[in-house]
Amino acid sequence: VTTSAPRTARARARAELTAEIKAVARRHVATNGAADLSLRAVARDLGMVSSAVYRYFPSRDDLLTALIVDAYNAVGEAAETAEAAVRHTDLLRRWLAAARAVRSWAQDNPQEYALIFGSPIPGYQAPQDTVDPATRIPLLLVTIIGEAVAPPDDLVLPRPVGRDLRRLRDQVAPSMSEPRLARAVMAWTHLIGSISFELFGHLVGSIDDYSAWFDFQMKELGRGLGLTSTSR
Amino acid sequence: VTTSAPRTARARARAELTAEIKAVARRHVATNGAADLSLRAVARDLGMVSSAVYRYFPSRDDLLTALIVDAYNAVGEAAETAEAAVRHTDLLRRWLAAARAVRSWAQDNPQEYALIFGSPIPGYQAPQDTVDPATRIPLLLVTIIGEAVAPPDDLVLPRPVGRDLRRLRDQVAPSMSEPRLARAVMAWTHLIGSISFELFGHLVGSIDDYSAWFDFQMKELGRGLGLTSTSR
DNA sequence: TGTACATCAGTGAACGCGCGTTCACTGATGTAC
DNA sequence: TGTACATCAGTGAACGCGCGTTCACTGATGTAC
């Protein structure tokens, strides 16, 4: 979302400082968590007075929003990049690459992951700006899954589920069958559920080799999605 | 975990006040979230001076631990109670009842749910006391799944996954096959992943009838686990 | 190219608030004889 | 059953800290003519 280089020195300085504030805030979130992100502490780190930050972000919540948008974009881009590097016809590998990229990003940025996929921050209301970046990964997954030529699915959808999925299908994947989309949403749910379980410590003592466990699960999900190499 | 009625008035008062403090703290968590649970605010609500709380909980973190243990036990008991009310031979219904009970409890106590299944609280280290209550639900699920007489599973486990699952199996379900246990852990992961997705707002705009979607998923998982009525 | 005015960034002080934890203390409850 | 001492619950003050946000201000940068 980089705009072209701003003309005036003032505008350039503004863009740079905005980025610096976000960078420092991101560092604070990484070490202390989002709950006690503090404008004053960020300002202190930057050697400026706390009130000066208000020239850049009208409130603490706006700074948080910026971080959330950045986090969604970062993990989305990580997944897209990893996926794009795989041979286009190998759908299972593309799905795997995306899933693994999400997990890697989460491990490298656990607090940012918690910021977007963990508990909502009490008192914070996510504004509209966060919606689009949040859809990058699910859209990527749907794209991959949509390219599979799979036998008709035997899943039977209850009426209200079918209704919801038809609407969703029309929005994001016009040519996909509802059962297939159902599996896609479940896979997306499982992907994040699995990473959260690992990161939040719910499998400590049960699973040691979590990389192997994660890969196993993702391959299993991929199989269920009918993802294979489409090359003949 | 109720001990028999304490003898002395002092001990009785102590037990009561401990419970009251927890109750008020739980109420605070329910409205403000765990991150800014404050001993002083709890004391204020109880009409006592903040330092008095230290007679009951040596620190804020110990109070948090008590709340976490209580939350695990509450959701565990909810699941156990719901499951016990179903005809014993109907494994699919027992699984469904347990899953729905977890979801209901989560919806009624979203902040307590976030406390145990959401982001870890920065700076807080869960002590050993939380481990046992945390296993109630997974153990219940394993019990149900273990009663199914299902055809041999076609899942192929990579070696490290098999190793982990064998160890886990020996601890919690000696007679279960590894592939079946793998499916059980995945179902457990998906159950919580799905509730978190709903509660944390990740399917807003995609799924409207979340009850139907949840039931559908759980039934699908139950099918995959080979759960049916074992009555002939 | 130079000047007058408008815009903007950053300062420093202040408001009003909250927090966890410690400590010396009073007075009530419990226990041993 | 009564008394002496030990234990414990709760008080009130204090320590030392942090926070978000507002506001009047100075001085630098940008813009229109």
GROMACS .gro file of N, CA and C (backbone and C1' of nucleotides) in nm, chain D residues 7-25:
model
  133
  504DT       P    1   0.211  -1.867   6.669
  504DT     O5'    2   0.077  -1.828   6.591
  504DT     C5'    3  -0.024  -1.927   6.577
  504DT     C4'    4  -0.148  -1.861   6.521
  504DT     C3'    5  -0.130  -1.805   6.380
  504DT     O3'    6  -0.225  -1.870   6.298
  504DT     C1'    7  -0.245  -1.653   6.519
  505DC       P    8  -0.206  -1.877   6.139
  505DC     O5'    9  -0.309  -1.765   6.092
  505DC     C5'   10  -0.445  -1.776   6.136
  505DC     C4'   11  -0.509  -1.641   6.130
  505DC     C3'   12  -0.497  -1.570   5.996
  505DC     O3'   13  -0.622  -1.583   5.931
  505DC     C1'   14  -0.483  -1.423   6.184
  506DA       P   15  -0.651  -1.520   5.792
  506DA     O5'   16  -0.723  -1.385   5.837
  506DA     C5'   17  -0.839  -1.393   5.918
  506DA     C4'   18  -0.914  -1.262   5.917
  506DA     C3'   19  -0.928  -1.195   5.781
  506DA     O3'   20  -1.053  -1.127   5.781
  506DA     C1'   21  -0.796  -1.057   5.921
  507DG       P   22  -1.101  -1.049   5.653
  507DG     O5'   23  -1.055  -0.900   5.687
  507DG     C5'   24  -1.126  -0.828   5.786
  507DG     C4'   25  -1.057  -0.698   5.808
  507DG     C3'   26  -1.045  -0.609   5.684
  507DG     O3'   27  -1.110  -0.486   5.711
  507DG     C1'   28  -0.840  -0.620   5.801
  508DT       P   29  -1.095  -0.359   5.616
  508DT     O5'   30  -0.985  -0.276   5.695
  508DT     C5'   31  -1.010  -0.237   5.829
  508DT     C4'   32  -0.910  -0.132   5.872
  508DT     C3'   33  -0.898  -0.013   5.778
  508DT     O3'   34  -0.909   0.105   5.854
  508DT     C1'   35  -0.683  -0.105   5.820
  509DG       P   36  -0.967   0.237   5.784
  509DG     O5'   37  -0.829   0.311   5.755
  509DG     C5'   38  -0.740   0.333   5.864
  509DG     C4'   39  -0.607   0.383   5.812
  509DG     C3'   40  -0.616   0.478   5.694
  509DG     O3'   41  -0.518   0.577   5.714
  509DG     C1'   42  -0.476   0.302   5.638
  510DA       P   43  -0.530   0.719   5.644
  510DA     O5'   44  -0.376   0.752   5.626
  510DA     C5'   45  -0.282   0.698   5.720
  510DA     C4'   46  -0.156   0.658   5.648
  510DA     C3'   47  -0.117   0.748   5.530
  510DA     O3'   48   0.012   0.799   5.554
  510DA     C1'   49  -0.096   0.521   5.472
  511DA       P   50   0.073   0.921   5.469
  511DA     O5'   51   0.189   0.847   5.391
  511DA     C5'   52   0.262   0.744   5.455
  511DA     C4'   53   0.323   0.654   5.351
  511DA     C3'   54   0.374   0.728   5.227
  511DA     O3'   55   0.515   0.733   5.233
  511DA     C1'   56   0.268   0.518   5.174
  512DC       P   57   0.600   0.804   5.116
  512DC     O5'   58   0.633   0.681   5.020
  512DC     C5'   59   0.689   0.563   5.074
  512DC     C4'   60   0.732   0.473   4.960
  512DC     C3'   61   0.784   0.550   4.839
  512DC     O3'   62   0.902   0.490   4.791
  512DC     C1'   63   0.605   0.406   4.775
  513DG       P   64   1.000   0.580   4.700
  513DG     O5'   65   0.967   0.522   4.557
  513DG     C5'   66   0.944   0.382   4.538
  513DG     C4'   67   0.878   0.365   4.404
  513DG     C3'   68   0.914   0.478   4.305
  513DG     O3'   69   0.956   0.421   4.182
  513DG     C1'   70   0.683   0.446   4.313
  514DC       P   71   1.010   0.516   4.064
  514DC     O5'   72   0.901   0.485   3.954
  514DC     C5'   73   0.865   0.349   3.929
  514DC     C4'   74   0.726   0.340   3.877
  514DC     C3'   75   0.695   0.431   3.759
  514DC     O3'   76   0.752   0.377   3.641
  514DC     C1'   77   0.507   0.392   3.901
  515DG       P   78   0.754   0.461   3.505
  515DG     O5'   79   0.610   0.433   3.444
  515DG     C5'   80   0.563   0.300   3.427
  515DG     C4'   81   0.417   0.312   3.394
  515DG     C3'   82   0.394   0.412   3.283
  515DG     O3'   83   0.365   0.346   3.162
  515DG     C1'   84   0.238   0.439   3.462
  516DC       P   85   0.362   0.430   3.027
  516DC     O5'   86   0.207   0.458   3.007
  516DC     C5'   87   0.113   0.354   3.027
  516DC     C4'   88  -0.023   0.415   3.043
  516DC     C3'   89  -0.057   0.519   2.938
  516DC     O3'   90  -0.107   0.449   2.826
  516DC     C1'   91  -0.129   0.589   3.157
  517DG       P   92  -0.105   0.521   2.685
  517DG     O5'   93  -0.237   0.609   2.692
  517DG     C5'   94  -0.361   0.543   2.703
  517DG     C4'   95  -0.470   0.646   2.699
  517DG     C3'   96  -0.470   0.731   2.572
  517DG     O3'   97  -0.604   0.754   2.533
  517DG     C1'   98  -0.436   0.871   2.760
  518DT       P   99  -0.640   0.819   2.394
  518DT     O5'  100  -0.651   0.971   2.437
  518DT     C5'  101  -0.732   1.004   2.550
  518DT     C4'  102  -0.716   1.150   2.582
  518DT     C3'  103  -0.704   1.243   2.460
  518DT     O3'  104  -0.815   1.331   2.461
  518DT     C1'  105  -0.551   1.300   2.630
  519DT       P  106  -0.835   1.445   2.352
  519DT     O5'  107  -0.789   1.575   2.434
  519DT     C5'  108  -0.843   1.598   2.562
  519DT     C4'  109  -0.795   1.732   2.615
  519DT     C3'  110  -0.796   1.846   2.513
  519DT     O3'  111  -0.852   1.959   2.578
  519DT     C1'  112  -0.581   1.826   2.609
  520DC       P  113  -0.901   2.087   2.493
  520DC     O5'  114  -0.788   2.194   2.523
  520DC     C5'  115  -0.726   2.198   2.652
  520DC     C4'  116  -0.611   2.296   2.650
  520DC     C3'  117  -0.610   2.390   2.528
  520DC     O3'  118  -0.582   2.522   2.570
  520DC     C1'  119  -0.404   2.277   2.543
  521DA       P  120  -0.634   2.644   2.481
  521DA     O5'  121  -0.511   2.742   2.502
  521DA     C5'  122  -0.457   2.758   2.633
  521DA     C4'  123  -0.309   2.791   2.621
  521DA     C3'  124  -0.277   2.901   2.519
  521DA     O3'  125  -0.175   2.984   2.573
  521DA     C1'  126  -0.160   2.705   2.464
  522DC       P  127  -0.116   3.105   2.492
  522DC     O5'  128   0.011   3.037   2.422
  522DC     C5'  129   0.138   3.042   2.487
  522DC     C4'  130   0.240   2.967   2.404
  522DC     C3'  131   0.265   3.020   2.263
  522DC     O3'  132   0.340   3.142   2.256
  522DC     C1'  133   0.272   2.781   2.271
   0.00000   0.00000   0.00000
